[in-house]
Structures are given as C-alpha cells and as structure tokens.
Coordinates of C-alpha atoms in Angstrom, one line a residue:
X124 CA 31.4 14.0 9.3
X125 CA 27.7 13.0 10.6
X126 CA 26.2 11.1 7.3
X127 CA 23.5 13.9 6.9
X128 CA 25.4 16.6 7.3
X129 CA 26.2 18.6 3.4
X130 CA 29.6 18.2 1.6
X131 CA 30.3 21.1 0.2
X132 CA 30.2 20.6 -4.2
X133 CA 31.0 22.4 -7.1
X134 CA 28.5 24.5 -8.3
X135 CA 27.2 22.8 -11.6
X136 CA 26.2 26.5 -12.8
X137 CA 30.1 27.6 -12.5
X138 CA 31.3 27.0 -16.1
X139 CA 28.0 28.2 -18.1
X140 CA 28.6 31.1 -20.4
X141 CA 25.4 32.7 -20.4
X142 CA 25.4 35.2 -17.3
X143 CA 21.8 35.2 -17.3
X144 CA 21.6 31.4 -16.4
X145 CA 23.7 32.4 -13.0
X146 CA 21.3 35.0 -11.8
X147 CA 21.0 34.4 -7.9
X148 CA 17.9 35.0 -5.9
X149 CA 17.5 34.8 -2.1
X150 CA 14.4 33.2 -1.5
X151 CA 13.0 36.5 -0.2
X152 CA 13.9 38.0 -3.5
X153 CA 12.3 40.8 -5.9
X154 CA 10.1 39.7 -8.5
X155 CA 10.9 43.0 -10.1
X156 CA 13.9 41.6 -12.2
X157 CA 11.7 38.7 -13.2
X158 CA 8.5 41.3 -14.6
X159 CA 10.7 43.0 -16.4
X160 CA 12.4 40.0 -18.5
X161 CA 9.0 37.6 -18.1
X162 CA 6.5 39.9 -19.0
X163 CA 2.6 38.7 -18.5
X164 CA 3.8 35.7 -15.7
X165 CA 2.0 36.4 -12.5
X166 CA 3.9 37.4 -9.8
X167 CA 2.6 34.7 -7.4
X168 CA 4.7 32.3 -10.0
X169 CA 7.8 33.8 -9.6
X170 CA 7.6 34.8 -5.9
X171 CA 6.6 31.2 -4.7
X172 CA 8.3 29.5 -2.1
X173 CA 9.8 25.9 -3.3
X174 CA 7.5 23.3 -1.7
X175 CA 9.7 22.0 0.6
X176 CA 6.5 20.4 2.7
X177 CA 6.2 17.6 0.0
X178 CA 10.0 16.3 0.2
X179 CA 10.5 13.2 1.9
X180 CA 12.1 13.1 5.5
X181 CA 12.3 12.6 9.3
X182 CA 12.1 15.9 11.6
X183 CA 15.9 16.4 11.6
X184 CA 15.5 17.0 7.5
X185 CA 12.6 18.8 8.0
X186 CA 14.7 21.3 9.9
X187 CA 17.3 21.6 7.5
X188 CA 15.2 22.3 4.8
X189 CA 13.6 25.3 6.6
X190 CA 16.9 26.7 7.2
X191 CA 18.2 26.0 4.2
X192 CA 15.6 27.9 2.7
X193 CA 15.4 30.5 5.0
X194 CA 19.1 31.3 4.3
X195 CA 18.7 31.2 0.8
X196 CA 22.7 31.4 0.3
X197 CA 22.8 27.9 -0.6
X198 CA 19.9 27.5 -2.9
X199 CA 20.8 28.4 -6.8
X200 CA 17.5 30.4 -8.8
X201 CA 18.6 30.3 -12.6
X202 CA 16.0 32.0 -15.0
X203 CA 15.6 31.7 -18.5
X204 CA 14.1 33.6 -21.5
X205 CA 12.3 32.0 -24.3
X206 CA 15.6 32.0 -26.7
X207 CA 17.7 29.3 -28.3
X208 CA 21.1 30.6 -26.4
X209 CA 19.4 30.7 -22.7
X210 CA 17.2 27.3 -23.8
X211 CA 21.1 25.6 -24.4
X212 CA 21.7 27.3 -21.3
X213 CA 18.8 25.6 -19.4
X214 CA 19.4 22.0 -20.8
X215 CA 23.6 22.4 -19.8
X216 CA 22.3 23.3 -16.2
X217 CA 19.6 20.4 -15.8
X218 CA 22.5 18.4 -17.7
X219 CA 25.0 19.1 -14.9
X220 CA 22.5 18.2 -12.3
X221 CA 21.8 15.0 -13.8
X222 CA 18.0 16.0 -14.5
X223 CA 18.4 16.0 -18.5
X224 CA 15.3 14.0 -19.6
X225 CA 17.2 11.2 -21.0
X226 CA 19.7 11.0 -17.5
X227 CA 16.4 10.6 -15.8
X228 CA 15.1 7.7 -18.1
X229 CA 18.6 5.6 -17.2
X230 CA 17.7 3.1 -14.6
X231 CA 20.7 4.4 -12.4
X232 CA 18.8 7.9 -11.7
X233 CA 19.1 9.3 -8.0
X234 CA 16.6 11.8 -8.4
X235 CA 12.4 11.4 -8.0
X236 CA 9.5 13.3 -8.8
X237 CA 8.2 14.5 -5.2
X238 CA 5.6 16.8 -6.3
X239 CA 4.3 18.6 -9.7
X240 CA 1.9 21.4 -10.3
X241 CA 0.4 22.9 -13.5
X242 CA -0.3 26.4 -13.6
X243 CA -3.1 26.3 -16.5
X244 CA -3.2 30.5 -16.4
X245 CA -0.1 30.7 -17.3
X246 CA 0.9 27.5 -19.0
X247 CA 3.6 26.7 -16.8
X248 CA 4.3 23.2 -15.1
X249 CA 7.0 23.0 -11.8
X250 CA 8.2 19.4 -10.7
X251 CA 10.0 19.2 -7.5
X252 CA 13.1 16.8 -7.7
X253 CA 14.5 14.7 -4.8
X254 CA 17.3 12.3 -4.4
X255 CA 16.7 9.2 -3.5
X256 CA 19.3 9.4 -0.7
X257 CA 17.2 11.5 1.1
X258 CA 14.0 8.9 1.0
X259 CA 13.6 7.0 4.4
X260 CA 11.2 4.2 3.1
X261 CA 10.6 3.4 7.3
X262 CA 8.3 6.8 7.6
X263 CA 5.7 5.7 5.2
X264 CA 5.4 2.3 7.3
X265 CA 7.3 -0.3 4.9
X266 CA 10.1 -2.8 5.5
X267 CA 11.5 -3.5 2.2
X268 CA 13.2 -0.4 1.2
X269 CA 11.9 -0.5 -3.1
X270 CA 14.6 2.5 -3.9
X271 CA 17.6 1.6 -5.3
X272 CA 20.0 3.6 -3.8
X273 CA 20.2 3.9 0.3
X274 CA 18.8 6.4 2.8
X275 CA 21.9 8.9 3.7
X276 CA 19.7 11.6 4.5
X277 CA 20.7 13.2 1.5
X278 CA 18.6 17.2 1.1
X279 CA 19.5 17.7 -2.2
X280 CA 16.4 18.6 -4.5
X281 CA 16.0 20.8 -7.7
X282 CA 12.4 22.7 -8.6
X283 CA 12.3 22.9 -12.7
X284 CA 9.6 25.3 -14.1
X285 CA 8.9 24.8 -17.5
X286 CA 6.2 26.1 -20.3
X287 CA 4.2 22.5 -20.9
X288 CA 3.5 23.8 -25.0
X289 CA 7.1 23.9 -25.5
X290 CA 9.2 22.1 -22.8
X291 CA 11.2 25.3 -22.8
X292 CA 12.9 25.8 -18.9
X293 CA 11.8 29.0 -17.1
X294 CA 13.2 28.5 -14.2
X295 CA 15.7 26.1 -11.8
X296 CA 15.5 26.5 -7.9
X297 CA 18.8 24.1 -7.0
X298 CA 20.0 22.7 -3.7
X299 CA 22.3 20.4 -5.6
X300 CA 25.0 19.8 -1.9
X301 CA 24.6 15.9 -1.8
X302 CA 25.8 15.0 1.6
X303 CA 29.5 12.5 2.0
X304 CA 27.7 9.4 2.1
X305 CA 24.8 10.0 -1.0
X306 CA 28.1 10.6 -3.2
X307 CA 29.9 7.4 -1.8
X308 CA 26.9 5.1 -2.0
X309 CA 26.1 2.1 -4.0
X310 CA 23.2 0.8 -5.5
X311 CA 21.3 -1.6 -2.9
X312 CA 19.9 -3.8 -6.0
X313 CA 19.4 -3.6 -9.8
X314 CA 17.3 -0.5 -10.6
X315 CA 13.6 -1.9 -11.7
X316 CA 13.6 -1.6 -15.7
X317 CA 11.0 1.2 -16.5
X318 CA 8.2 0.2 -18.9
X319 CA 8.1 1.9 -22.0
X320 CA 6.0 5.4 -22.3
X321 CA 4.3 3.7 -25.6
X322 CA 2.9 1.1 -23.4
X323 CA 1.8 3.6 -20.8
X324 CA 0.0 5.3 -23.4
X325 CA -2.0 2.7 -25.3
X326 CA -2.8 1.1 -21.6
X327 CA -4.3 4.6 -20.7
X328 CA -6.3 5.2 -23.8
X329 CA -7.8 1.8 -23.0
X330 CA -8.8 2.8 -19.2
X331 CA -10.2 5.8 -20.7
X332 CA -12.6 3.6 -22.7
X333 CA -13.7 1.7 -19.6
X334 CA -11.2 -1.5 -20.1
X335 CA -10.8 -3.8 -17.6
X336 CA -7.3 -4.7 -16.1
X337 CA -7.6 -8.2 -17.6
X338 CA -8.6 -6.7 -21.3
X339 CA -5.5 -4.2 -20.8
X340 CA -2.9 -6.8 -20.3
X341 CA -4.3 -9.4 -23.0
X342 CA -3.8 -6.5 -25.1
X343 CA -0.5 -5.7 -24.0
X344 CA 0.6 -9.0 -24.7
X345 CA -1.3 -9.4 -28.1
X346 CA 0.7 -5.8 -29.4
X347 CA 4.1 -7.3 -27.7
X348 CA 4.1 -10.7 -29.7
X349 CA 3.3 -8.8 -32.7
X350 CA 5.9 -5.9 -32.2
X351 CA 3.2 -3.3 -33.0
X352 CA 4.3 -1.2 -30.3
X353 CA 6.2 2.1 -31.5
X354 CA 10.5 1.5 -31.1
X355 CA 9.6 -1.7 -29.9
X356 CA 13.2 -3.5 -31.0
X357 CA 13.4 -6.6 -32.6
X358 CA 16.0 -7.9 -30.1
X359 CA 15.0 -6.7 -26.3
X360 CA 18.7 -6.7 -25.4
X361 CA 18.9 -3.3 -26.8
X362 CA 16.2 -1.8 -25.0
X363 CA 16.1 0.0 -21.7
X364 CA 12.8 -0.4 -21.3
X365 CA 10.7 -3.2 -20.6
X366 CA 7.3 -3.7 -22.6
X367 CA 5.3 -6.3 -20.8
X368 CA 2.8 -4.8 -17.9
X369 CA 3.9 -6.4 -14.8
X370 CA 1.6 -6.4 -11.4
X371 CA 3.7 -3.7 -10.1
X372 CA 2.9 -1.5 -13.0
X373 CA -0.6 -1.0 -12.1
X374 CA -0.1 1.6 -9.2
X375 CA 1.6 3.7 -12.0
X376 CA -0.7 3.3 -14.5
X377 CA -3.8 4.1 -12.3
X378 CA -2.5 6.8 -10.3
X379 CA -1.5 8.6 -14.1
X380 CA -5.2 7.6 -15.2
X381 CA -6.7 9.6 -12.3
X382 CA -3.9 12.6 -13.1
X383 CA -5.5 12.7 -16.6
X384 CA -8.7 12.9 -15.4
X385 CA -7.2 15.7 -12.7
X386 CA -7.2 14.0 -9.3
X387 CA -4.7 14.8 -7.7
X388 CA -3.4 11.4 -6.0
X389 CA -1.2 13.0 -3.6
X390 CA -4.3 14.7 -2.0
X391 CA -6.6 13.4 -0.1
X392 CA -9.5 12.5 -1.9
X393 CA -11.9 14.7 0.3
X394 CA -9.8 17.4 -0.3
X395 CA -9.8 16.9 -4.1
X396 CA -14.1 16.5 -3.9
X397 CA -14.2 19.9 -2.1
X398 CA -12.2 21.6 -4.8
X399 CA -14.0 19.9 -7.2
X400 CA -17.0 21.3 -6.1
X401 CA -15.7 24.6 -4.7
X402 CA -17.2 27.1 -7.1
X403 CA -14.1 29.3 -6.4
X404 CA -11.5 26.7 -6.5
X405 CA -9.0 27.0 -9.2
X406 CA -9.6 23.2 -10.0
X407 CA -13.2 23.7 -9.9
X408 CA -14.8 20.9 -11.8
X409 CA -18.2 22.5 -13.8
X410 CA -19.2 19.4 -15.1
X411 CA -18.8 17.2 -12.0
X412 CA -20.6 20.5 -9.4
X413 CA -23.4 20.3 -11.5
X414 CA -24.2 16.6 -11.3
X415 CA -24.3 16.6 -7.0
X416 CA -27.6 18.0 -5.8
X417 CA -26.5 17.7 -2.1
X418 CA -22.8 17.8 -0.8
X419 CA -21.9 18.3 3.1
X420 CA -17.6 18.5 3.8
X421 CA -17.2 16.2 6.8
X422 CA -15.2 19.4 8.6
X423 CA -14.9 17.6 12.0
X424 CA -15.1 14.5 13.6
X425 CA -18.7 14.0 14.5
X426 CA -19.5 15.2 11.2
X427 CA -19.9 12.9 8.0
X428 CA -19.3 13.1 4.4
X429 CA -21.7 13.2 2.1
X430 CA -22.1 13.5 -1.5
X431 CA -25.3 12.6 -3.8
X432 CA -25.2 12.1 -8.0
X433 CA -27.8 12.8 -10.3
X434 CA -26.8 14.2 -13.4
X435 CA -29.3 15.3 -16.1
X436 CA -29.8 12.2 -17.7
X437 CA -29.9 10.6 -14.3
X438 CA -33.0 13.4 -13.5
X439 CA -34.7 12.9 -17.1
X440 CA -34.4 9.0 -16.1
X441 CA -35.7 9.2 -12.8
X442 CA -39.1 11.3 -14.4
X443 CA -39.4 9.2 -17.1
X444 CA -39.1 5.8 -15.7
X445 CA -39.6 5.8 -11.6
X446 CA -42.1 8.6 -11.6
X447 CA -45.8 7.1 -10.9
X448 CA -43.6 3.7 -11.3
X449 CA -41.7 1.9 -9.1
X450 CA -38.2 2.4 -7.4
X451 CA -35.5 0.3 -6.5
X452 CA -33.2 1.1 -3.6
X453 CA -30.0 -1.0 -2.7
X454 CA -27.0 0.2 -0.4
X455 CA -23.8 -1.7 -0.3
X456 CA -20.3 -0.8 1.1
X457 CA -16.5 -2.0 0.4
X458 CA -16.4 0.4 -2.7
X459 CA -13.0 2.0 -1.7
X460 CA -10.7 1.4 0.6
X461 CA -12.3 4.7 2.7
X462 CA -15.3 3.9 4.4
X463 CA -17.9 4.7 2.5
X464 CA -21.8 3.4 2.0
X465 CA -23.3 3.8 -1.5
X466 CA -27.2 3.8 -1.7
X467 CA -28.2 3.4 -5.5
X468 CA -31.6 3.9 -6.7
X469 CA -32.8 2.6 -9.5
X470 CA -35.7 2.3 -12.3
X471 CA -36.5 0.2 -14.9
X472 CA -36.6 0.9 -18.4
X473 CA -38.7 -0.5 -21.4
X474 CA -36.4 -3.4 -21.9
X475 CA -36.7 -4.1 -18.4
X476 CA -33.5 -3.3 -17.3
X477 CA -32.4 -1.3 -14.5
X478 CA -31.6 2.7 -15.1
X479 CA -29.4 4.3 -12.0
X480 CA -31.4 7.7 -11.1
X481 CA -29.4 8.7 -8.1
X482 CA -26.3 7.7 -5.8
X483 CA -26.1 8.7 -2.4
X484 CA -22.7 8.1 -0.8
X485 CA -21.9 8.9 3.1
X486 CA -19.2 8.1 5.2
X487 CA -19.5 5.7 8.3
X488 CA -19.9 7.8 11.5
X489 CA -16.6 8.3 13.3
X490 CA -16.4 4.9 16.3
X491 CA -18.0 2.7 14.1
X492 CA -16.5 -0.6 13.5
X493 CA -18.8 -2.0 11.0
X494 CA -19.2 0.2 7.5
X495 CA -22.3 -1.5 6.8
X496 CA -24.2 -0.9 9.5
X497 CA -22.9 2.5 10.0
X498 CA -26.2 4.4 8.9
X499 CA -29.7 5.4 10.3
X500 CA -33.2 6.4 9.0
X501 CA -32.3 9.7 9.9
X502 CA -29.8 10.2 7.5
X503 CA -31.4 8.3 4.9
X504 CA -34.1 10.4 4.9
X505 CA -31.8 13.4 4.6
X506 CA -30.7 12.5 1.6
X507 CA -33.9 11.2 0.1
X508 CA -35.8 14.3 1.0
X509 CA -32.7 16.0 -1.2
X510 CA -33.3 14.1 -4.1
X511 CA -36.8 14.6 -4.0
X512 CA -36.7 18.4 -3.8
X513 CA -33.9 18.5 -6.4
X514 CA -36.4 16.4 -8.8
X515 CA -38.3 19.4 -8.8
X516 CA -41.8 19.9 -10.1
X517 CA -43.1 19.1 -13.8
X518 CA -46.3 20.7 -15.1
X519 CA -47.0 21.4 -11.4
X520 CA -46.9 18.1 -10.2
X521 CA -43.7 16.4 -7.8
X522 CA -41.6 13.6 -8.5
X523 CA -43.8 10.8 -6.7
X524 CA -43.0 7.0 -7.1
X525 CA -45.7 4.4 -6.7
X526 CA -43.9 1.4 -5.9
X527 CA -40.3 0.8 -3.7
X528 CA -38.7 -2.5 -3.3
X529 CA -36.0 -2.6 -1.0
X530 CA -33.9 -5.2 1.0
X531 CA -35.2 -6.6 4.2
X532 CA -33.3 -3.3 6.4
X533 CA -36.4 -1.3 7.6
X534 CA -34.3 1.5 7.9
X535 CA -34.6 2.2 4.4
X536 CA -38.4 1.4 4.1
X537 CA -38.5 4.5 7.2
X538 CA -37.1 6.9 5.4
X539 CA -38.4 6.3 2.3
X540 CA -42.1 6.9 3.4
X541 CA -41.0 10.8 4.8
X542 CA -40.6 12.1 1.1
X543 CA -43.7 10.0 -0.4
X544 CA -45.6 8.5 2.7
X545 CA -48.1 7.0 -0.3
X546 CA -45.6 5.0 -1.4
X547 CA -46.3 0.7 -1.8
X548 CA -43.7 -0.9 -0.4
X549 CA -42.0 -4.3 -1.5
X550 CA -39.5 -6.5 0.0
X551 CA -37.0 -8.6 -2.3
X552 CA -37.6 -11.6 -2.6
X553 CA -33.9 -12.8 -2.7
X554 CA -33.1 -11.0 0.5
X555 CA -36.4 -12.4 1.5
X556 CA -35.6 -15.7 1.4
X557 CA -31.8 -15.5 1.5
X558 CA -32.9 -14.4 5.3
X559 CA -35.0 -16.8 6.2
X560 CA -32.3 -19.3 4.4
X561 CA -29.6 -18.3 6.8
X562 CA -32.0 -18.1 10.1
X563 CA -33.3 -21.8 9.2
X564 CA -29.5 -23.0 8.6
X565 CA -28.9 -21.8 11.8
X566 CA -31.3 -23.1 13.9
X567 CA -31.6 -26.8 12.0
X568 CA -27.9 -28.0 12.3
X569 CA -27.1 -31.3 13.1
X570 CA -28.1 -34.7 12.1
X571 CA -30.8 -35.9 14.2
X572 CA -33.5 -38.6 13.2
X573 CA -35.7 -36.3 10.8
X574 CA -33.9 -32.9 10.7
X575 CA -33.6 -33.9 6.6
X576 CA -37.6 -34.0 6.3
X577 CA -38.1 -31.3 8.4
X578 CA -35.7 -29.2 6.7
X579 CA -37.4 -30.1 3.2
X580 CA -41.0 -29.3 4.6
X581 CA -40.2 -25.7 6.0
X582 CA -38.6 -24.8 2.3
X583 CA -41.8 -25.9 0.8
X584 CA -43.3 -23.9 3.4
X585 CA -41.8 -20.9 2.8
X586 CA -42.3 -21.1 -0.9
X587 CA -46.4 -21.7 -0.6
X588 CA -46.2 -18.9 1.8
X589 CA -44.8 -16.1 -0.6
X590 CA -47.1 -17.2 -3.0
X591 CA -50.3 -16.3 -0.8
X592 CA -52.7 -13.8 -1.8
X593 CA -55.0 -13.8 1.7
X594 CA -53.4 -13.3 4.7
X595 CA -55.6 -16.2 6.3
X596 CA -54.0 -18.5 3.8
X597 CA -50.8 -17.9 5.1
X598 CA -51.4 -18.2 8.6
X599 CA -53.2 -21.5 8.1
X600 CA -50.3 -22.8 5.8
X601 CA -47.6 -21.8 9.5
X602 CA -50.7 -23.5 11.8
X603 CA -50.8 -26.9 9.5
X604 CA -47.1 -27.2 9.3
X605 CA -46.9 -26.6 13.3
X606 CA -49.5 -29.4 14.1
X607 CA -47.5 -31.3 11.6
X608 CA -44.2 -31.2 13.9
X609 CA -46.5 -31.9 16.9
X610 CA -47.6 -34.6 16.1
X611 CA -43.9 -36.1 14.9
X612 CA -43.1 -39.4 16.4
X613 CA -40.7 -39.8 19.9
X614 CA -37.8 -39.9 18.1
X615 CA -38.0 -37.4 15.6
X616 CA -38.9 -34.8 18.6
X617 CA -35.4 -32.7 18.5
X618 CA -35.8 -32.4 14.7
X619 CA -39.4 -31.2 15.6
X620 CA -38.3 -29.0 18.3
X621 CA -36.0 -27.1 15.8
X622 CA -38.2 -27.1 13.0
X623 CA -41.1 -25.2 15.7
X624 CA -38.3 -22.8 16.8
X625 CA -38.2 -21.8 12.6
X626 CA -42.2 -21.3 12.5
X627 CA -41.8 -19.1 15.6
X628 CA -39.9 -17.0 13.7
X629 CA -41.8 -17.0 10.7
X630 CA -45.0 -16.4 12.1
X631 CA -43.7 -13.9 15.0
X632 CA -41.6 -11.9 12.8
X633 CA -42.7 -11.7 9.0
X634 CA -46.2 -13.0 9.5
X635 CA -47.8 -9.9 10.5
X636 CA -50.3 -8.8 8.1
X637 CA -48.6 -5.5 7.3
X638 CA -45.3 -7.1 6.7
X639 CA -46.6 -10.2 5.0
X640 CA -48.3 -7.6 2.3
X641 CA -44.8 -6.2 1.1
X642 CA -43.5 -10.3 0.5
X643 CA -46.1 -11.9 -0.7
X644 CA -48.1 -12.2 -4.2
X645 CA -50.9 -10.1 -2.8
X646 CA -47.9 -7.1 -2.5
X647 CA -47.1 -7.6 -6.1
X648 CA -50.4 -7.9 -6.7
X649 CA -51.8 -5.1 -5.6
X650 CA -48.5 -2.5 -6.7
X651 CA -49.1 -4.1 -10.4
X652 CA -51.7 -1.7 -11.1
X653 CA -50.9 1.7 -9.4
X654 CA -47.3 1.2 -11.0
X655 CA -48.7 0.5 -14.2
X656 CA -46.2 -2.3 -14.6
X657 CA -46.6 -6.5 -14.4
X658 CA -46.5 -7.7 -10.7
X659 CA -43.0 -9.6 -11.3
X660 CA -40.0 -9.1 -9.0
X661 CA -36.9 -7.2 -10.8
X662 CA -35.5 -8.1 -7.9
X663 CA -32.7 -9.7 -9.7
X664 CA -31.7 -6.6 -10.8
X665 CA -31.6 -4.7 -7.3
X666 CA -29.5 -8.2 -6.2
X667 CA -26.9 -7.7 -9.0
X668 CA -25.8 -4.7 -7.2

C-alpha cells in the first residue's frame, strides 16, 4: 500500500455511551438539528466548512482533502450540549484522538495547531489539528526537517470548537484515518522540551510593558535561580517542561505577543492593516483607524502601500510645538523585513527634546532594488500635503511651520516647500559634513608627499566655512585655500591635485549662495527669529533616528 494512501482505523467514537456524541453530519449537512439543540449560535458557525486550505501539504494532499471533504462519509461531526454527561463525552472523544490537553502537552504529540479562529459574537474558538505526518517541511523551503516524527503524508486532522469562557467542547469535525506508515513510524529525534506556560506568561507581560529581549531573559534567569516561577520543581528531573528561554523560544513568544495584540501572524501583514482599518471588517481596529489620516491598499503591482500615523496627541504635538516653529524630517528604511521607508517628522519640546508628530510609511516601488532610494518628491509631497490638510485649521489659521531641517536628499526639501512654500529651510549639519567626509575620503587616498596636510587644511576648511555668516566670506575662505594648493611645492603637486579636485566640489556643489544659506550660521541665523527658538542645530536628534 502506497505510503499516503488511508488505513482504514477504528472509529475512536465507537464505544462512547452518549448517542448524542455520535451524531453524523455530511459536510453538506442541515444546521437545522444544530438550531434546535444550540440555540442563539449563528448558523454560519455551524454550517462552516473545516479549513482545509490551512493544512499542510503537496498537491497530491491537497486533492485528497477536497475529496475527502466532499464525500463527507469519512469525516466524523460530534456535537455537544453544555452538560456534565455530553462534557465527559467530549473529553473521552478528544481523549481517544489523543487531543486531551494534557496528551498534547507530552513531548511525544503527533498532532499541531494548523490554524485557530475566535468567533468574539458568539464566544466560540475552533483550532484546526494536524498530524505531524502529514507536514512536508521541503514545501516551506527548509532542509532540516524540526518535526519529530517523519513526513508519511499522513491527512489526518481534527477541528475542535469550543466556548473560550468555559473550555466546554461544542463541536469535533474528525478525519482521524492515519495512513500505514504515520502508525508504523518512529520518532526522527528527541521531541524539543516545551517551555513552561508560566514562563510564557511573565515573558509576555514584560513585552507588553515595552521590555527588551535582553531585559526578558535576565529576568527569566533572575526568577529561575530563585525558583519564583509557579510549579517550578525543586529537582528539574521531574519536570516536562523546561524553564529557561532559549534562542529558539523567541519566534513563539513574539508571534503569541502579536496574537494578543490581534495580528494575526498567519496573514499577511497587509492583509491584517486593511482589516484593521476596514470600517466594516469584523477585526476592525477603532483605535488604530482613527490614528492614520491617509491609507492607500497597494491592490496591484504598480501600486504602493501606504499608510501615515498621527494620533491625537501626535496632532496636539505637532500644533503645539512645530506650528510657527520648526520641523524635523528624517526617513530611514530596514525597519521590517518588508520593504518599507519610514519618514518621521519631528518637533521639539521645552526640554529640547524631540516630539514624533507624524509617520509616513510607503513601500518601495515594485523593480526597485534599493529600498532606500526607492521614493520621489512626488510622493513625498502626497503625503505631506495629507498631513497638512489633516492638521486642519485652528482659530482660522493652518498648520504652518517656520523652519525644516532635513538631511542633504533634496527630494525631501521639494516636497516640503508644496504644503508651506514659506518655509526656511536647513540642512543637518551631521549629514552635512558626514558628506563632505566621505566625498573628501574618497578623493584624498593614498600616501603621497603632503596628502596628510592637505587633508588637515580642507577639514579646517570646511569647519570655518559653516561658520560663515556672508556669503563673500565663504567664497574667499575656497579662493585662499585654492591659491594655497597652487602654490604647493613640485613634490607635493598629487597631494595638491586631490586636494583642488575637493574645492571643486565644495565650491561647485554646496557653495552656491542659495544652498550655502540652509548650512551655514547665516541659515541658523536668520531661522532663529521667525522660529522663535535659539539658532542651534538639534540635529543630533534628527541623527539619532
């Protein structure tokens, strides 16, 4: 007999007393009976197909779940009322199926948790069951096989409904037929000890409260050495569980901190925004929709994502510190592992620290290699002119920043001139000099008679230039340094050649008067009163992002 083919088993229903627990449904079956006994359920509960889509398997599976399910003679639908007799019924079934809650804590378990769903309306919580026979580890693109027992292409799986106030069973959906080979197999390894629930939950609690990683496992260690976990045993020989948070255990514990904060890790997190934000979505998020002022679903492939966060202390901040004052604006990327940009903007506060007003996040355009450089002014601009007309009005007057600082990418200083084209525009001076840093790095390699001296002279040059207040300063300051090289002796002439390659770019590039006004003191200068604010650079806080 081909190794995925059934083998015909007992049915674990056979010797129960209670009649009731043996009901059998086709899976086109009434939900008459079931109104009648389970009275206020919604039909669609009771009617649903089992969601065979989120079992594991290659196409050949696939197939015989459909007809498995579309036969229906095979499958076993037991339900059962809210009583103590059909409740002992319930446990002897998931008993006999091995899905008992404390035969799914042993470490020799064949069944997992393919997919859950709770049904807040009604209270009721279904978790579909697969063995682990029936896991090929090779479709999901990894070469160790983690799962303890081998692939057979076992199709057994079990759907258990349950009320999540009281654990009591409603309803099991069984194909409970493991194929020749599932029943005659092995274990590959030595099942991985489960860590203890009580570990799980204090590590949680501490992720809720915005703990780092490190803070959770010096804590886990701290509790473990002093035994202050709950039916932590005194000798660890008697335990099943383990208690120390290994590097493994992190997956777990932050795909169950997103499930508590109801993302749905098995969904695509697009998928999960739109809901989210879907005012008719069932998992409509009230709290979350009326933080985004602009949200566009990227619904095909020349589209892109995009999502913007201001809540209302976010909008009271942006008033109270940026209007008439200045604004910082800093993207970055590498957030997630999706490819997504982040623009923050930013304000300072009276203790001169920064204040986020608004987070713009958009995905890279579909082709493009290079997430950080996979924006425009035009979309910048898109979602600036959103803030801005999501800021509103107050006492008749719109939101209007004095002062911008920004990073040396011009695309950001375009589009921030469409919503307030009065707006006095800085440069950081980090980014500033971090670029002229690299470009003179670049160009001044090498250890050639006088490259050392020449190297010194141009960073004292560009320090004495962004101090200038008049623009004829600055250009003298290039002009003296550049007869300076001239004149450099025969053999310092490659050092001098380099160093005259630098004041090209200097004075080409950033030296032009506009430009040179948003860098230099007389920039700082001159936003210090408009802003109403000292002419120092907060740059340091835009570069801390």
């Amino acid at each position: 007999m081909p190794a995925n083919e059934p083998k015909r088993t007992r049915d674990p229903f056979r010797n129960m007393s209670n009649d009731a627990a043996r009901v059998k449904y086709t899976s086109n079956a009434s939900a008459k009976p079931a109104k009648s006994k389970h009275k206020g359920l919604d039909a669609r509960v009771l009617t649903a197909s089992v969601a065979i889509s989120h079992l594991s398997g290659d196409d050949e599976q696939r197939e015989a779940y459909e007809r498995i399910h579309a036969d229906g003679s095979s499958v076993i639908t037991s339900m059962f009322a809210q009583n103590d007799i059909e409740q002992t019924a319930a446990v002897t079934a998931l008993r006999a199926l091995n899905l008992e809650a404390a035969q799914l804590e042993e470490t020799g378990s064949r069944w997992s948790v393919r997919w859950s769903n709770t049904i807040e309306k009604s209270g009721l919580k279904c978790v579909l069951y697969q063995c682990q026979c029936g896991y090929d580890h090779t479709l999901h693109s990894s070469k160790t096989r983690q799962t303890p027992w081998p692939f057979t292409g076992c199709l057994a799986h079990v759907e258990v409904t349950y009320w999540v106030t009281t654990g009591q069973v409603l309803r099991i959906r069984a194909y409970s037929e493991h194929n020749t080979a599932c029943s005659e197999a092995s274990l590959l390894r030595r099942p991985n000890v489960p860590l203890h629930p009580s570990v799980f939950d204090v590590a949680l609690r501490q992720l809720q409260l915005g703990a780092s990683l490190t803070e959770i496992q010096e804590q886990n260690r701290r509790m473990f050495a002093q035994r202050l976990y709950p039916d932590q045993p005194a000798d660890l020989a008697e335990s099943a569980y383990r208690w120390l948070i290994l590097r493994h255990d992190t997956r777990t514990l932050y795909r169950r901190h997103a499930h508590l904060n109801g993302i749905d890790v098995a969904e695509r997190a697009e998928i999960n925004i739109d809901e989210w934000l879907d005012p008719t979505s069932p998992k409509h998020n009230k709290v979350l929709s009326g933080a985004i002022f602009h949200y566009s679903a990227r619904a095909t492939r020349g589209d892109r994502f995009e999502v913007c966060i201001a809540n209302h202390d976010m909008q009271e901040a942006a008033w109270r510190y940026a209007h008439g004052r200045q604004l910082i604006l800093d993207g970055t990327f590498g957030v997630c592992n999706a490819r997504i940009l982040v623009f923050i903007a930013m304000a300072i506060d009276e203790e001169n620290k920064g204040v986020p007003i608004a987070f713009l996040l958009f995905s890279a355009p579909a082709g493009n290699k290079l997430s950080s450089s996979g924006y425009d002014t035009a979309i910048l601009t898109r979602l600036l002119v959103a803030w801005n007309r999501a800021l509103g009005t107050r006492n008749g007057e719109a939101f209007k920043p004095r002062v911008a600082m920004t990073d040396t990418d011009f695309k950001e200083r375009a589009a921030l001139l469409v919503p307030w084209p009065e707006l006095w525009e800085l440069i950081c001076r980090f980014h500033l000099r971090q670029c002229w840093r690299n470009h003179r790095a670049i160009g001044l390699k090498g250890d050639v008679p006088g490259i050392a001296d020449v190297r010194m002279r141009l960073q004292d040059l560009e320090v004495a230039l962004v101090e200038t207040t008049h623009y004829p300063d600055a250009q003298e300051l290039v002009r003296a340094e550049r007869r300076r090289l001239q004149a450099r002796r025969s053999s310092e002439q490659a050092a001098a050649r380099k160093g005259l390659v630098h004041l090209d770019y200097l004075e080409g590039y950033w030296l032009k008067e506009e430009l040179w006004q948003s860098w230099s003191d007389y920039g700082r200068q001159r936003a210090a009163t408009p802003s109403g604010r000292g002419g120092g650079d907060n740059c340091g806080l835009a570069c801390a992002w």
